[in-house]
Short mmCIF file of C-alpha atoms and ligand atoms in Angstrom, two decimals:
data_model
loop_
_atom_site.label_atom_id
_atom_site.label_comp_id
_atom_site.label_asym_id
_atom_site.label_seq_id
_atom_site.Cartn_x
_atom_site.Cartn_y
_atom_site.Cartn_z
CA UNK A 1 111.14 105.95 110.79
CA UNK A 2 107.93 104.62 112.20
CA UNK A 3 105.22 107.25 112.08
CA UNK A 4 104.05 109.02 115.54
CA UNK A 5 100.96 110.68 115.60
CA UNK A 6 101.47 113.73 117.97
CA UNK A 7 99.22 114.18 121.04
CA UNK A 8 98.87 117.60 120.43
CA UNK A 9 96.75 119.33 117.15
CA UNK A 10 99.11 122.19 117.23
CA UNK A 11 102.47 119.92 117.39
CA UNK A 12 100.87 117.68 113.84
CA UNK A 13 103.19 117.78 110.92
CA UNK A 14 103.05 116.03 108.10
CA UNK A 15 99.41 114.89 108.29
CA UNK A 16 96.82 116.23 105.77
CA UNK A 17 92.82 114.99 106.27
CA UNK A 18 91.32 116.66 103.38
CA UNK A 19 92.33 116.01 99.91
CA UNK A 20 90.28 115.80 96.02
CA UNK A 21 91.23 113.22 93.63
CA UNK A 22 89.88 112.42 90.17
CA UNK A 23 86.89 110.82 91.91
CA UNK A 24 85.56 114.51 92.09
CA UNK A 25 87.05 117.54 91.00
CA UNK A 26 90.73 116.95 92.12
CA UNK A 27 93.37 116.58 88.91
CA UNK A 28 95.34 113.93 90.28
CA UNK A 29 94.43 110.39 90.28
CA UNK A 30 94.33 108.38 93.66
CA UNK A 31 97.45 107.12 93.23
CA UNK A 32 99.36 109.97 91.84
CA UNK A 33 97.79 112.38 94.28
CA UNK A 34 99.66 109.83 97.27
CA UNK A 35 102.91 110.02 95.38
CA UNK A 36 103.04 113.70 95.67
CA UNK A 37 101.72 113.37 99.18
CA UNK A 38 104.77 110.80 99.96
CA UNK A 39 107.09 113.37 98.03
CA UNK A 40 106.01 116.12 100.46
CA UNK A 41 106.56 114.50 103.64
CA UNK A 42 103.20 113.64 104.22
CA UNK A 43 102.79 110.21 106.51
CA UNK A 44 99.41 110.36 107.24
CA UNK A 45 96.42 111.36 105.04
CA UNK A 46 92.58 111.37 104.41
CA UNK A 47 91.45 111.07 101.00
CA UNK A 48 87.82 113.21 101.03
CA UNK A 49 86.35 113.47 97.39
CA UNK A 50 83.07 114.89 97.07
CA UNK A 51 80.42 112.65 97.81
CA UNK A 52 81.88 109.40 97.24
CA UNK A 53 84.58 106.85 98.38
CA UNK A 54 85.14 105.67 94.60
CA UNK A 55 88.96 106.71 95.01
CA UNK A 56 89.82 105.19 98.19
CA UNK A 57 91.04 101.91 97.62
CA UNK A 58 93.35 103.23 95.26
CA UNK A 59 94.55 105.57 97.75
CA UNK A 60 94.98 103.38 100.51
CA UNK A 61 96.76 100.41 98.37
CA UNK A 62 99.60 103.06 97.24
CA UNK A 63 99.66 104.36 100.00
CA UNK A 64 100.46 100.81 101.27
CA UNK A 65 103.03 100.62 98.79
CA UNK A 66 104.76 104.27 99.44
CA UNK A 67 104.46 103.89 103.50
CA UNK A 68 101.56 106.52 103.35
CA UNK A 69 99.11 106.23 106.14
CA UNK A 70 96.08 106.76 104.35
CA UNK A 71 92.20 106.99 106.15
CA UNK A 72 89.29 106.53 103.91
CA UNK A 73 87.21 109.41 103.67
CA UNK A 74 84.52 111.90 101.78
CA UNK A 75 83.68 115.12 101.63
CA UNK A 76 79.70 115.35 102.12
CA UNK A 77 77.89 117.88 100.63
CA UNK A 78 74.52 118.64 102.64
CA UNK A 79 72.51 121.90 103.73
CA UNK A 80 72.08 123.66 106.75
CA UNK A 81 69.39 126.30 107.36
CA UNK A 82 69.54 126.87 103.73
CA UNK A 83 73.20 127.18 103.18
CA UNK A 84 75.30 123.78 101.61
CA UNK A 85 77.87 122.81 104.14
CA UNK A 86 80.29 120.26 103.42
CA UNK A 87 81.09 117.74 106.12
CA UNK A 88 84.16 115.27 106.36
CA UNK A 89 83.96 112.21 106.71
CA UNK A 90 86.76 110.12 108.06
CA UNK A 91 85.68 105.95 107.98
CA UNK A 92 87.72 103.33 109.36
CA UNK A 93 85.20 101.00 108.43
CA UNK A 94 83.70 99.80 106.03
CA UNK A 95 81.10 101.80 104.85
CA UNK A 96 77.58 100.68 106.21
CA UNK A 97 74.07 100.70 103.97
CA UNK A 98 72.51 104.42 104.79
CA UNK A 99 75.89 105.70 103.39
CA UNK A 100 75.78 103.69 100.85
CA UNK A 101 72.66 104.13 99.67
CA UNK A 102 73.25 108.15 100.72
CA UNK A 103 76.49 108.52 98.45
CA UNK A 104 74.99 106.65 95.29
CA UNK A 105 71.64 108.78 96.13
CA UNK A 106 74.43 111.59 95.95
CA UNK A 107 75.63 110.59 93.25
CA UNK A 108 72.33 110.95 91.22
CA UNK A 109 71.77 114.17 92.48
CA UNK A 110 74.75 115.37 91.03
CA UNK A 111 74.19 114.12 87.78
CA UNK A 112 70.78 115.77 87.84
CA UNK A 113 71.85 118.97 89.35
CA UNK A 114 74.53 118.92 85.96
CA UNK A 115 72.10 119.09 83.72
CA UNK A 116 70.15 121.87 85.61
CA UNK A 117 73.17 124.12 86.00
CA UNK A 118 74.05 123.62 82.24
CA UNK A 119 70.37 124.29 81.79
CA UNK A 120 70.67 127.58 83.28
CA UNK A 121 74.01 128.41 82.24
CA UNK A 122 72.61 128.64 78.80
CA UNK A 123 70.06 130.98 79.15
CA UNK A 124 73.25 133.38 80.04
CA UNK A 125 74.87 132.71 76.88
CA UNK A 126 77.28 129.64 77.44
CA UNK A 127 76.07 127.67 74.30
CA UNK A 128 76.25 123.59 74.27
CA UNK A 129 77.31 124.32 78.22
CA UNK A 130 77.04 120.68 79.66
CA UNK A 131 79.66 119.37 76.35
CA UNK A 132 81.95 122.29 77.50
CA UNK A 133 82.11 121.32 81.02
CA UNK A 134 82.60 117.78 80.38
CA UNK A 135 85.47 118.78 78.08
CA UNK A 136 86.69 120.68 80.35
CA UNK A 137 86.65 117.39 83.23
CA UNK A 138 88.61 115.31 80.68
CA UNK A 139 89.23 111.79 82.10
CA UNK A 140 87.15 112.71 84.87
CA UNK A 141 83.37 111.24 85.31
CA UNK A 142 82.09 113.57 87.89
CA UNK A 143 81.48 117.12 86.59
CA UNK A 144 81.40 119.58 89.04
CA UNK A 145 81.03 123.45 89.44
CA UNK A 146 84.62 124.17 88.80
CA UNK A 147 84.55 122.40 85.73
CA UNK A 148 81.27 124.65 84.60
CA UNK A 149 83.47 127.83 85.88
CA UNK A 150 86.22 126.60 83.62
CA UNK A 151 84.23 126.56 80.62
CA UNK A 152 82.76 129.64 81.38
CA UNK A 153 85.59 130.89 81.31
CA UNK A 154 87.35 129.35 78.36
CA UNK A 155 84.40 130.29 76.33
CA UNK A 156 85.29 133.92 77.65
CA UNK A 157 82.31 135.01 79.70
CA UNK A 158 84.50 135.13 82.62
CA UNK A 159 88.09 136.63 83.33
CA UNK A 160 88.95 133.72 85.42
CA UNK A 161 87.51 130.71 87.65
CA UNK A 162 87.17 132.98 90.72
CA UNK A 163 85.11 135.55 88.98
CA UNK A 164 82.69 132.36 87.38
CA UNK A 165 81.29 131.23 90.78
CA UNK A 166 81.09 135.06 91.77
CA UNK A 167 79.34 136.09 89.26
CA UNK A 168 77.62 132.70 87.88
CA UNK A 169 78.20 129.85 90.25
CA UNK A 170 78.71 130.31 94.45
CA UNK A 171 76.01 130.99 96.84
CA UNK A 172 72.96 132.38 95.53
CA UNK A 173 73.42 132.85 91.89
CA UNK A 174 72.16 131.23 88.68
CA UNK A 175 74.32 127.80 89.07
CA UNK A 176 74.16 127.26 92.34
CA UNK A 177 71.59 124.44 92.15
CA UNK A 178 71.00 123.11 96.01
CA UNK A 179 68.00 121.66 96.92
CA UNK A 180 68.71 118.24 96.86
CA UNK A 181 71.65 118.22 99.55
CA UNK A 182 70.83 116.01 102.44
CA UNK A 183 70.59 117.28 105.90
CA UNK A 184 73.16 118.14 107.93
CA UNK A 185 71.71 115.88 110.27
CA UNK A 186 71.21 113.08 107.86
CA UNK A 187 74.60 113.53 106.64
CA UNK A 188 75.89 112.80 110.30
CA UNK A 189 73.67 110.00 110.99
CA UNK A 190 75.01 108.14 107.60
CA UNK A 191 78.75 108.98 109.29
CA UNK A 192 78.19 107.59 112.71
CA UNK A 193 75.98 104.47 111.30
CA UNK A 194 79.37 103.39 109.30
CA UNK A 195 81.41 104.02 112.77
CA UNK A 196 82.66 106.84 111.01
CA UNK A 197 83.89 110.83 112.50
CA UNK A 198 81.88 113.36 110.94
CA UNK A 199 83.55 116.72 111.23
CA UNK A 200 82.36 120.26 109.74
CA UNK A 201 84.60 121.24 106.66
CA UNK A 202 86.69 124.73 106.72
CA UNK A 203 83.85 126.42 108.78
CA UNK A 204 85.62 129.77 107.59
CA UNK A 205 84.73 129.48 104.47
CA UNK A 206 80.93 129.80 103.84
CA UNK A 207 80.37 133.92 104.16
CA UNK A 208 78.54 132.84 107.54
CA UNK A 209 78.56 136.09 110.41
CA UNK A 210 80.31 134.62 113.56
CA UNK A 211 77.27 134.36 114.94
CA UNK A 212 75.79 132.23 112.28
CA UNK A 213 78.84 129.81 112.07
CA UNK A 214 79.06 129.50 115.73
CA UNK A 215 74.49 127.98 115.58
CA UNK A 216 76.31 125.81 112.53
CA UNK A 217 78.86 124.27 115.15
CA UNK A 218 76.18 124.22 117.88
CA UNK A 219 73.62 122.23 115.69
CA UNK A 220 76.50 120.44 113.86
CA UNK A 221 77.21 119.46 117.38
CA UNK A 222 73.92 118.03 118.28
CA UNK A 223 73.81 116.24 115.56
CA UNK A 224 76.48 114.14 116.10
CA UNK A 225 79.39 116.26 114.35
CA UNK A 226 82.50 115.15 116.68
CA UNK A 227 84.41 118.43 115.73
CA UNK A 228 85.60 120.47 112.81
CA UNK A 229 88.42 121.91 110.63
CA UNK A 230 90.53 124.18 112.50
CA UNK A 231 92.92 124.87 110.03
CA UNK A 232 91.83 124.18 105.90
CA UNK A 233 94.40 125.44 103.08
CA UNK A 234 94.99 129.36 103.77
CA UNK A 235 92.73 131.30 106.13
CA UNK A 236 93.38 134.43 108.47
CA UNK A 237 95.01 133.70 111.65
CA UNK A 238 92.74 135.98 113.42
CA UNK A 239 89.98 133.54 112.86
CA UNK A 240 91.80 130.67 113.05
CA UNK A 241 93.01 131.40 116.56
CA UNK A 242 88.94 132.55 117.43
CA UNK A 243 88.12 129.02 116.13
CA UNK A 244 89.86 127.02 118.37
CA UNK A 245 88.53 128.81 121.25
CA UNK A 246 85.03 128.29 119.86
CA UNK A 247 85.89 124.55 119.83
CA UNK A 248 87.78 124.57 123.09
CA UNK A 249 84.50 125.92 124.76
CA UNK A 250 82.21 122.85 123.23
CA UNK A 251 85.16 119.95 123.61
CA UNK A 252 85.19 119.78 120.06
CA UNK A 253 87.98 117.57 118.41
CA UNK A 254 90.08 119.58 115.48
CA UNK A 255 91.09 118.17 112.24
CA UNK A 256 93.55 119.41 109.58
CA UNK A 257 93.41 119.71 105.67
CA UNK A 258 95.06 121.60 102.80
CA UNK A 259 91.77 120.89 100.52
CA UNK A 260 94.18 120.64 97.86
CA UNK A 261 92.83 119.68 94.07
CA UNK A 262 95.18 120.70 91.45
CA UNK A 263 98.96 121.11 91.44
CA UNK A 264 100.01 124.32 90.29
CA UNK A 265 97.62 126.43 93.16
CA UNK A 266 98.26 128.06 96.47
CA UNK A 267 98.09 124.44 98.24
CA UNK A 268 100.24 121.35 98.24
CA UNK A 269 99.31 118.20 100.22
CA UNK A 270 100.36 118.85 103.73
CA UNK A 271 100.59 122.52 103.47
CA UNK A 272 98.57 124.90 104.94
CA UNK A 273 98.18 127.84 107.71
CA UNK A 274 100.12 127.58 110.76
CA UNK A 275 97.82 126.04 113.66
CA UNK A 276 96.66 128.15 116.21
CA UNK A 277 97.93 127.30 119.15
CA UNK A 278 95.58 125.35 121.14
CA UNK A 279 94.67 122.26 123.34
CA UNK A 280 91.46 121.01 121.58
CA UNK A 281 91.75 116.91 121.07
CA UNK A 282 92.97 116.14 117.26
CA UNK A 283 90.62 114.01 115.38
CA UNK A 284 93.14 111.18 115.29
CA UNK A 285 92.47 110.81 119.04
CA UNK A 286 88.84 109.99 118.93
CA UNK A 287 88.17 106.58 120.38
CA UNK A 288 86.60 105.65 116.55
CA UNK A 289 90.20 105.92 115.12
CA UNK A 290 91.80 104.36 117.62
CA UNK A 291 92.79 101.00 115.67
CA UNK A 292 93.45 102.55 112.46
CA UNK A 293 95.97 105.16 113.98
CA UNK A 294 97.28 101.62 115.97
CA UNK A 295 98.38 100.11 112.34
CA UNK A 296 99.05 103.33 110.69
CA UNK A 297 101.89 103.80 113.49
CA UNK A 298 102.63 99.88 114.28
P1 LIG B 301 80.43 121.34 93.69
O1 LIG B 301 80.96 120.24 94.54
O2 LIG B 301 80.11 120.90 92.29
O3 LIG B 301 79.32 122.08 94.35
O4 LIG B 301 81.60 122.39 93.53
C1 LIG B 301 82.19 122.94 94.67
C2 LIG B 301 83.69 123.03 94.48
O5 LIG B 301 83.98 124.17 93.69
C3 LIG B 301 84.45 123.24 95.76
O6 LIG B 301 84.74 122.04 96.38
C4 LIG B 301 85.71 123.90 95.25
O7 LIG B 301 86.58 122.91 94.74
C5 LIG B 301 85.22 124.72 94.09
N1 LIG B 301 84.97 126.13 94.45
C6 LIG B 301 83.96 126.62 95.21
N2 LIG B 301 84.03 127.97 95.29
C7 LIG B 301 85.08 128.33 94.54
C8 LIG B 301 85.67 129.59 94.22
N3 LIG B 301 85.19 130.75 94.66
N4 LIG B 301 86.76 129.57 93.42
C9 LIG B 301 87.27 128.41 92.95
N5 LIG B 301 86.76 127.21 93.23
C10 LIG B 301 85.69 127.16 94.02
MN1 LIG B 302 86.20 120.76 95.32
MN1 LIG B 303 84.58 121.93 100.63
MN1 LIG B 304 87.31 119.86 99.70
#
């Protein structure tokens, strides 16, 4: 059956635009993470690793091979009025040379922040910390926070992963190591110079007062965000439903992800919270993914 991409956000099934592979801090490679995303149902996907695109040829040739639509994509890391926000990226095109030079620029920043965070994860008693994450990321290249919240807690400092970035790792505390995030702004303007959708990531999800994350969709907004999340993995229908109205008012476009990383969790590719009903446009109808939804449904 040929794949239909529905004209309605709330009708989608099936689609999932935010995923993690190996090329961050997912545990599936590209191609295994399509095979479960072909096993679930899933015909149309977005592969959005942290800060870099290293995965998605992978993705999109077995997704080729297992009749997955998949869209290139990345999940940017970049700060906003002092808080990091992550921003999706969806890119039909090729890449162009501020993201490129943005994501490798990323990419060093990373690597740099590491060090820092293993720096100062020492000081509260994780010995050798930067070895212990990496052992923790295994095959993986790109260490990450969870894999510093792992080790934290293997090395038991910490009951469990959750309790590492609340006590050690999320917003504010000793590993949270931010500084270097582009701009929000500058995120967006790499996006839309590679013909690219840049969308604001699971706006639930950063602690932000309603208030707060409605200025981040405003300024997200004028900055050349085309829309956001409406629904990522599990969140309170309550706020789900108050989201889409919040978009509705600022003809925002929606997207849709699980933000699954690891088998085993809450998530599974193309699972998530029911969507709200609503009429906002879905991403896959913005003008910019026009041709790719054309051969992902031809
Ligand atoms: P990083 O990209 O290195 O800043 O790490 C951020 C990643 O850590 C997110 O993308 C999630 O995968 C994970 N993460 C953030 N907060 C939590 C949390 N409270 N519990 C578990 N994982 C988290
Ligand atoms: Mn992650
Ligand atoms: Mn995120
Ligand atoms: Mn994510």
């Amino acid at each position: 059956m040929p794949l239909a991409l529905p004209e309605r956000l709330d009708a989608a099934y099936g689609l999932d635009f935010h995923m993690h592979s190996t090329a961050s801090d997912g545990a599936l490679s590209p191609t295994e993470l399509v095979e479960l995303a072909a096993a679930r149902d899933v015909q149309a996907m977005a592969l959005t690793d942290h800060d870099t695109i290293e995965g998605v040829s992978e993705a999109v040739a077995a997704g080729k091979r297992l009749g997955v639509a998949v869209l290139p994509g990345a999940e940017i890391s970049c700060q906003w009025r002092g808080v990091t926000i992550h921003m999706v990226a969806l890119l039909p095109k090729r890449p162009g040379a501020a993201l490129t030079a943005g994501l490798a620029d990323q990419a060093r920043f990373r690597a740099e922040r590491n060090v820092e965070i293993a720096r100062r994860l020492e000081r509260i008693g994780l010995t050798d910390a930067y070895a212990r994450a990496q052992a923790q990321a295994g095959e993986r290249e790109a260490l990450g926070r969870p894999d510093f919240a792992r080790a934290l807690v293997e090395a038991g400092l910490v009951d469990d992963v959750q309790s590492a970035f609340k006590k050690y790792l999320g917003a504010g505390k000793t590993g949270d190591v931010k500084q270097h995030w582009p701009s929000l702004g500058d995120a967006a303007s790499w996006i839309d110079a590679s013909g690219g959708v840049a969308l604001i990531a699971h706006p639930l999800r950063y602690k932000l007062t309603r208030k707060k994350m409605v200025t981040l969709l405003d300024d997200a907004q004028a900055a050349g965000c085309i829309g956001a999340e409406l629904v990522s993995g599990f969140q309170n229908p309550d706020r789900g439903r108050d989201l889409a109205q919040i978009l509705t008012r600022r003809e925002m476009y929606g997207s849709l992800g699980s933000d699954f990383h690891a088998p085993g969790g809450p998530v599974t590719p193309g699972r998530f919270s029911p969507i709200p009903r609503t009429a906002i446009a879905p991403v896959w109808a913005h003008p910019r993914l026009a041709e790719w939804c054309a051969a992902a449904t031809g």
